[in-house]
XYZ file of N, CA, C and O in Angstrom:
240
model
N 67.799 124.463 103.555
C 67.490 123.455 104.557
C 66.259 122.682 104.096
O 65.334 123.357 103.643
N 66.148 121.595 104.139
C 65.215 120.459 103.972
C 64.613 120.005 105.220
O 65.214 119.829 106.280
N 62.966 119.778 104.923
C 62.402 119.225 105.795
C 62.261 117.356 105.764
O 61.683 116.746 106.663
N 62.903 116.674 104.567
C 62.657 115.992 104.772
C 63.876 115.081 105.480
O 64.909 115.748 105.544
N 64.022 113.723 106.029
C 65.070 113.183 106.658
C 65.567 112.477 105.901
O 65.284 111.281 105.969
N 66.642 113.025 104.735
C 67.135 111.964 103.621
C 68.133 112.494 103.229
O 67.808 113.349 102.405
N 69.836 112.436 103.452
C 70.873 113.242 102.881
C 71.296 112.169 102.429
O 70.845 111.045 102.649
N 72.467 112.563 101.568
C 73.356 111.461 100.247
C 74.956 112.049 101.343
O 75.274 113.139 101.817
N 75.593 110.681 101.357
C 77.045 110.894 101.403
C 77.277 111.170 100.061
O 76.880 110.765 98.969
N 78.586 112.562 100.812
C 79.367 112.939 100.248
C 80.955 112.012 99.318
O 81.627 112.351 98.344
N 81.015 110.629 100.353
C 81.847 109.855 99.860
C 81.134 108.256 98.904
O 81.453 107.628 97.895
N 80.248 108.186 99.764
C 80.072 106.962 99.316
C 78.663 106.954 97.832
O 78.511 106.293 96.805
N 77.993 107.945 98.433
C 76.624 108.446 97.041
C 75.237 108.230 97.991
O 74.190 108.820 97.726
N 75.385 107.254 99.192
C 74.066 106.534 99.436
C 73.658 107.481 100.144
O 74.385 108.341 100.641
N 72.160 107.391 100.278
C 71.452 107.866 101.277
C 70.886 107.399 102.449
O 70.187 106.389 102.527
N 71.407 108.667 104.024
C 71.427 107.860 105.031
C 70.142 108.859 105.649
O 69.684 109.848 105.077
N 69.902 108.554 106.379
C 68.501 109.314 107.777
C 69.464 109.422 109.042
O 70.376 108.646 109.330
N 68.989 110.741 109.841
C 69.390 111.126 111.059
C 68.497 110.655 112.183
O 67.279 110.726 112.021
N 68.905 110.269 113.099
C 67.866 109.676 114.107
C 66.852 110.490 114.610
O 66.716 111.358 113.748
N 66.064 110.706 115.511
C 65.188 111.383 115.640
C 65.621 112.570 116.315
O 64.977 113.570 115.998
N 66.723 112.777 117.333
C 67.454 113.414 118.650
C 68.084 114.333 117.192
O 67.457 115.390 117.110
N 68.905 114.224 116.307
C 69.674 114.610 115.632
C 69.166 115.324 114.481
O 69.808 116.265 114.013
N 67.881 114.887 113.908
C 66.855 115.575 113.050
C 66.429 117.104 113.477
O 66.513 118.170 112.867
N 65.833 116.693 115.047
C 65.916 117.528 115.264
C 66.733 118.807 115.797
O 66.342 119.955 115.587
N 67.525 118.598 116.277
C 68.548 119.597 116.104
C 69.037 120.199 114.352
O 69.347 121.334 113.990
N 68.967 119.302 113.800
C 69.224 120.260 112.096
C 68.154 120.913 111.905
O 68.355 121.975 111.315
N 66.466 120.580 112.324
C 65.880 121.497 111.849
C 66.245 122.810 112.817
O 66.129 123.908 112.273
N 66.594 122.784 113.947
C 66.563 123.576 114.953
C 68.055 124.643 114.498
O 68.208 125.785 114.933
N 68.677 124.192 113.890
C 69.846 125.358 113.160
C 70.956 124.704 113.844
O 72.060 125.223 113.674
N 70.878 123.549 114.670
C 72.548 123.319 115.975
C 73.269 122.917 114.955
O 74.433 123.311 114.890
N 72.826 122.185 114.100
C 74.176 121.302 112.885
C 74.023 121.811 111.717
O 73.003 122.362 111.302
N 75.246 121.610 111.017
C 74.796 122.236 109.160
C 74.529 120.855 108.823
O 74.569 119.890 109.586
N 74.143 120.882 107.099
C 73.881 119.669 106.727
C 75.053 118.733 106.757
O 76.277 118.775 106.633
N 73.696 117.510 107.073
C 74.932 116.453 107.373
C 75.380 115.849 105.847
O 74.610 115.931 104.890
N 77.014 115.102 105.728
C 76.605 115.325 104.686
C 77.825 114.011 104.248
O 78.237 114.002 103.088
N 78.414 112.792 105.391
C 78.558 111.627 105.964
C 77.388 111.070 106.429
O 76.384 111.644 106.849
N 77.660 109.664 106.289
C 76.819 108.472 106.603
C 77.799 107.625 107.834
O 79.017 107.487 107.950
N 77.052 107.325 108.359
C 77.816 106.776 109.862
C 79.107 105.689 109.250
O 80.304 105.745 109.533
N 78.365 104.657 108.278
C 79.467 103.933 107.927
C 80.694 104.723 107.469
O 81.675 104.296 108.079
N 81.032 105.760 106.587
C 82.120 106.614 106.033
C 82.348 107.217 107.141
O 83.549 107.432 106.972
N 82.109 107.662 108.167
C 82.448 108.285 108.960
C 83.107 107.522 110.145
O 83.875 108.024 110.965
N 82.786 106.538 110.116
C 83.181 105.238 111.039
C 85.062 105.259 110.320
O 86.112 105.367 110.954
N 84.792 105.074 108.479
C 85.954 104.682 108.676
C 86.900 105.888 108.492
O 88.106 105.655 108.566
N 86.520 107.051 108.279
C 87.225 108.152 108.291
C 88.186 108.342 109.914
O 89.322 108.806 110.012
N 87.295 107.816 111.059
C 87.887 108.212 112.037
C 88.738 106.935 112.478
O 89.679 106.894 113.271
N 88.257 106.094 111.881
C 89.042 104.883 111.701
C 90.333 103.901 110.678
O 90.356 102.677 110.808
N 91.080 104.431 109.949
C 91.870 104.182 108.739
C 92.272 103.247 109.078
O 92.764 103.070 110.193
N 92.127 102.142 107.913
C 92.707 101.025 107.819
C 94.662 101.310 107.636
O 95.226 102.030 106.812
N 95.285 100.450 108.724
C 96.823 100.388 108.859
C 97.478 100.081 106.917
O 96.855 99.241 106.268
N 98.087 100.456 106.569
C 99.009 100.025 105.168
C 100.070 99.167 105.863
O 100.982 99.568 106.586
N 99.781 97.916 105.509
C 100.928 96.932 105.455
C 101.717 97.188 104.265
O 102.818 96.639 104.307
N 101.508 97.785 103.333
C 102.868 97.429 102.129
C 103.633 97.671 101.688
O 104.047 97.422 100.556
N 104.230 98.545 102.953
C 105.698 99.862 103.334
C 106.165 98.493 104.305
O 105.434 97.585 104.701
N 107.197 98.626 104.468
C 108.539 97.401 104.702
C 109.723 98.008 104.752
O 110.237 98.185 103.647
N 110.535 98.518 106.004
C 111.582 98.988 106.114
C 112.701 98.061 106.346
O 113.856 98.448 106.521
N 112.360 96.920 106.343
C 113.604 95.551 105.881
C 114.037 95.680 105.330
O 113.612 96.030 104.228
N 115.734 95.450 105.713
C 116.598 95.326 104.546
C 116.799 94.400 103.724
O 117.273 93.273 103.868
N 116.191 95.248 102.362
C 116.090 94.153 101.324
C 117.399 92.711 101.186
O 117.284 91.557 100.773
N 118.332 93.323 101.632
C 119.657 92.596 101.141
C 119.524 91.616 102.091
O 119.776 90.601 101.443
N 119.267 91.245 103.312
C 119.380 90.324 104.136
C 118.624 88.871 103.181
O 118.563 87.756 103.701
C-alpha cells in the first residue's frame, strides 16, 4: 500500500489521483488498489455499439 495519491491505469498507462472521500478509504483498507482511471472505466461500463455486423441479405 502507498501513501502517496498517484496510481497508473491498468489499460490506458496514465496516471490518475483518487479524490479526497476515496483516498481515504484506500488508506483505511475499504478498497484494494485502484487500478482504472475514471475515463477507462467510463468506457468499460460503457462499450461503444459495432456497426459492422449487417444481417442483410446480401442478395437483395
Amino acid at each position: 500500500m502507498t501513501t502517496e495519491n498517484s496510481f497508473y491505469c491498468r489499460y490506458c498507462g496514465d496516471t490518475f489521483k483518487l479524490s479526497k472521500e476515496e483516498f481515504k478509504s484506500y488508506l483505511a483498507g475499504e478498497m484494494e488498489d485502484p487500478d482504472t482511471c475514471d475515463d477507462c472505466l467510463f468506457n468499460l461500463n460503457n462499450p461503444v455499439e459495432d456497426y459492422s455486423f449487417s444481417d442483410a441479405d446480401p442478395g437483395l
